Coordinates of C-alpha atoms in Angstrom, one line a residue:
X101 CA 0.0 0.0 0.0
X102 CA 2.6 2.5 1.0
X103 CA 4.5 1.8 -2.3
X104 CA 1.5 2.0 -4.7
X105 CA 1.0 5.5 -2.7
X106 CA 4.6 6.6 -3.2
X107 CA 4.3 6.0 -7.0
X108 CA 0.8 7.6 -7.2
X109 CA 2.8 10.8 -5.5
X110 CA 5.3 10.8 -7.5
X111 CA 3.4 10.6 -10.7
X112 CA 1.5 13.3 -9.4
X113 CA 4.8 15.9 -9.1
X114 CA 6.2 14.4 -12.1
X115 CA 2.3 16.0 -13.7
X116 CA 3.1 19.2 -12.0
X117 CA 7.0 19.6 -12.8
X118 CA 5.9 18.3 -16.7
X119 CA 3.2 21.1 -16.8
X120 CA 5.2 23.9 -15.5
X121 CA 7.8 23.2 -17.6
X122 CA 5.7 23.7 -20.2
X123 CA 4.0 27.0 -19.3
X124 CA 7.2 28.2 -18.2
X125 CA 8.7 28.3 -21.9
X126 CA 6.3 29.9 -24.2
X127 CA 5.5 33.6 -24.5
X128 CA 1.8 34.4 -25.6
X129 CA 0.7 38.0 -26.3
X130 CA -2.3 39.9 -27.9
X131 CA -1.9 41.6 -30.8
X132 CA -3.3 45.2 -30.7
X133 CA -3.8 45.0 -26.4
X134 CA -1.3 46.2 -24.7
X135 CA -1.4 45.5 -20.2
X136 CA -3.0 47.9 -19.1
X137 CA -4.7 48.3 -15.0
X138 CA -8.0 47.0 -14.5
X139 CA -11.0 48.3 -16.0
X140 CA -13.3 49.9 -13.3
X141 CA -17.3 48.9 -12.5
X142 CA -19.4 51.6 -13.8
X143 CA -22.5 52.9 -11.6
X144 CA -25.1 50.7 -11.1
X145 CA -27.6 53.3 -12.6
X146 CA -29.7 51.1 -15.1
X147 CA -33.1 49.0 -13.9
X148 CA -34.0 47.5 -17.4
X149 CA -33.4 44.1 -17.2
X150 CA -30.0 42.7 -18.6
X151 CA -29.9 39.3 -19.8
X152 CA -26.9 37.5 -21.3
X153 CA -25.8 34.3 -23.2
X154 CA -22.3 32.9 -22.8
X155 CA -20.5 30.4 -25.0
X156 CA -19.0 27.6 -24.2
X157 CA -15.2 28.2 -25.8
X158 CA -14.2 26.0 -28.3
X159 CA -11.1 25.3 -26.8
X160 CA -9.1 25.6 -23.5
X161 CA -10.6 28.6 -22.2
X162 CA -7.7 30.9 -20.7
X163 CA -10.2 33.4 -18.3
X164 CA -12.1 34.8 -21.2
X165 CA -15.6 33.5 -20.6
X166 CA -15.1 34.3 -16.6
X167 CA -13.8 38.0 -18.0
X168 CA -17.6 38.2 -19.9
X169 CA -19.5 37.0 -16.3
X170 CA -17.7 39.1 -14.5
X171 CA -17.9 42.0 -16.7
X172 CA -21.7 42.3 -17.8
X173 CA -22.3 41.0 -13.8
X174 CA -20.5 43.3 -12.0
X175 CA -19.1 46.3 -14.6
X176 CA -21.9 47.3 -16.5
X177 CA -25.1 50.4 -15.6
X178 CA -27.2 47.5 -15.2
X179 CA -28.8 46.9 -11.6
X180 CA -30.9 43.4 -12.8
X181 CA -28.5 41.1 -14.9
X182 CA -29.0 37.7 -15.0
X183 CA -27.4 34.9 -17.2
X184 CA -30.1 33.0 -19.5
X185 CA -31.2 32.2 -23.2
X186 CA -34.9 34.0 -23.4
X187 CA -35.1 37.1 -25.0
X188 CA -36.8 39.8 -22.7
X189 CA -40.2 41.6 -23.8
X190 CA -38.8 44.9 -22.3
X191 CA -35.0 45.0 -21.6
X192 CA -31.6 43.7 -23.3
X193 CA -30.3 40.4 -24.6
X194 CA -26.9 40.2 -25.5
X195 CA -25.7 36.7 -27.3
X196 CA -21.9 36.1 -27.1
X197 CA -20.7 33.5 -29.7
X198 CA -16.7 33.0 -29.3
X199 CA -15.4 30.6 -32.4
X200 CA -11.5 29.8 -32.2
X201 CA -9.1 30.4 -34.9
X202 CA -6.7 27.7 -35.2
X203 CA -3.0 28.1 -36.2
X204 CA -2.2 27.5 -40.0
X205 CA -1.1 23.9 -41.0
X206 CA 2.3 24.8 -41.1
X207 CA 2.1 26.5 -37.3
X208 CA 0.2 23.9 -36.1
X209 CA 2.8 20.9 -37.6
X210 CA 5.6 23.1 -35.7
X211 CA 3.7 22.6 -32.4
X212 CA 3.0 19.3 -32.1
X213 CA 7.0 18.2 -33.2
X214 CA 7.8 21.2 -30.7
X215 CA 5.2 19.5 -27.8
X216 CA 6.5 16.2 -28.4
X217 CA 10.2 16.9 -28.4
X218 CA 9.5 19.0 -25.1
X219 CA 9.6 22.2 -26.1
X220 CA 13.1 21.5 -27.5
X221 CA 12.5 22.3 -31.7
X222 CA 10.8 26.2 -31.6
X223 CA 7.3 26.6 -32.6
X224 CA 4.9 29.4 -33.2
X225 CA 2.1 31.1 -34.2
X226 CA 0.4 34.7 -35.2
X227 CA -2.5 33.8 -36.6
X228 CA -4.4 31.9 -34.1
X229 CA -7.4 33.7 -31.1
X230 CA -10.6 34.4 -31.8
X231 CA -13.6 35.4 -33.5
X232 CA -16.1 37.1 -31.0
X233 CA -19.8 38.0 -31.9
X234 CA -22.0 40.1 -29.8
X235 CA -25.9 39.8 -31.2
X236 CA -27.7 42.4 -28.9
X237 CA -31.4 42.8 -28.7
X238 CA -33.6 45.5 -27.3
X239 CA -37.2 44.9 -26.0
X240 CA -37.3 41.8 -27.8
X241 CA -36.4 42.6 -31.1
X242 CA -32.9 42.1 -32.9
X243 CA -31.2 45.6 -32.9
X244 CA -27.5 45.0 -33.8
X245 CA -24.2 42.5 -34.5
X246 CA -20.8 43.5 -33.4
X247 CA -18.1 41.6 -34.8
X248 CA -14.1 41.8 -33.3
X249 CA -11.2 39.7 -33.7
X250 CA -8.5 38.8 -31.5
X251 CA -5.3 37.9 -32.7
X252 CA -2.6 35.9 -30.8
X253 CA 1.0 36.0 -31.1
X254 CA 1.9 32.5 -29.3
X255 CA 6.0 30.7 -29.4
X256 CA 7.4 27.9 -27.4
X257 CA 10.7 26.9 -27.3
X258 CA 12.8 25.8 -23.7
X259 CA 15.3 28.7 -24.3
X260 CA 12.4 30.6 -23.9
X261 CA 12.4 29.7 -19.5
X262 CA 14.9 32.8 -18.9
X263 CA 12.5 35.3 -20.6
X264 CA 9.0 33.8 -19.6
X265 CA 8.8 36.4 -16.9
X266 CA 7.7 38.4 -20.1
X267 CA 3.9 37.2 -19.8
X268 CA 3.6 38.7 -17.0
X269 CA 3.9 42.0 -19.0
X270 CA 1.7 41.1 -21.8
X271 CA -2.4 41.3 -21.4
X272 CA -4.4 37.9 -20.6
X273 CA -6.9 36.7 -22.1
X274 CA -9.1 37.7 -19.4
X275 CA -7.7 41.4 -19.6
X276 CA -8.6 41.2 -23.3
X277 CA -12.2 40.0 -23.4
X278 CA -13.0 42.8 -20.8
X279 CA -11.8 45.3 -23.1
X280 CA -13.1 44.1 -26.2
X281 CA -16.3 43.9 -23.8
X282 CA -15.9 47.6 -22.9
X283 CA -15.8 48.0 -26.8
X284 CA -18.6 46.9 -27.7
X285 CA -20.7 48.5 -25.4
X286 CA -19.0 52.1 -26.7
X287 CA -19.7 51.0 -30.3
X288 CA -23.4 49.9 -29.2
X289 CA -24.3 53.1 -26.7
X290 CA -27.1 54.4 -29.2
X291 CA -29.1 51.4 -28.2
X292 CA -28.5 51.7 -24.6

């Protein structure tokens, strides 16, 4: 028993050291959104009902689905706001679709020889992030489609490690679906 345990721990660190290793060599940034400090709540001035539809994000989601909650919850005018599917007879609807753009063929080839070879041949990508829709409706009827694009610049290699402090510089995702959040609300305020 106490040996199955030992080899169930060390599998278990050998997880963790294997996955660190790995985040600790790549550098991911977003193209066009620079770090910048948090975005603040705005005044809870609205009592029209605000209802919202979040996607479920085609891949591994990185904070940007908890960035929409948390940004139409607690960062909006809106007093009432509620996450559901039902358009409102009086009050808003907003519909967030989130598709993922994929690295090209060639990026994508240079990523899996670079993730099997542990990091060890250089990989990268600029093309891959997201596609992000917001479908807004007012009182029940359909009043507008916003469409942005993120772009991610994304490179692993393990000569990378010395530099990888460099994230910590860059905007998350998170960071980045609260501002392109913020956006759409400026490009929708006539409806508001």
């Amino acid at each position: 028993m106490t040996i199955a345990k030992t080899k169930s721990n060390l599998t278990f660190i050998a997880t963790l050291l294997l996955i660190l290793f790995m985040l600790s060599n790549c550098i991911i940034s977003y193209k066009d959104y620079p770090k910048i400090l948090p975005l603040p709540s705005e005044e809870k001035t609205l009592d029209t009902p605000f209802v919202y539809v979040l996607p479920t994000f085609p891949q591994l989601n990185l904070g940007g689905r908890e960035a929409l909650k948390n940004y139409f919850d607690t960062k909006t005018r809106f007093k009432k706001t509620m996450e559901g599917i039902d358009v409102p007879k009086v009050g808003y609807l907003v519909n967030v679709k989130v598709n993922y753009r994929s690295p090209s063929p060639i990026a994508t080839a240079f990523l899996g020889a670079s993730t099997l070879t542990a990091t060890f041949l250089p990989a990268w990508s600029t093309q891959d992030g997201y596609d992000v829709q917001y479908i807004l409706y007012k009182d029940g009827k359909k009043v507008g489609t916003y469409d942005y694009h993120i772009f991610r610049n994304y490179a692993q290699w393990i000569l990378f490690i010395p530099i990888s402090w460099y994230n910590f510089e860059t905007a998350t995702e998170k960071e980045v679906f609260e501002r392109m959040t913020l956006k759409f609300f400026e490009d929708a305020k006539e409806h508001f």
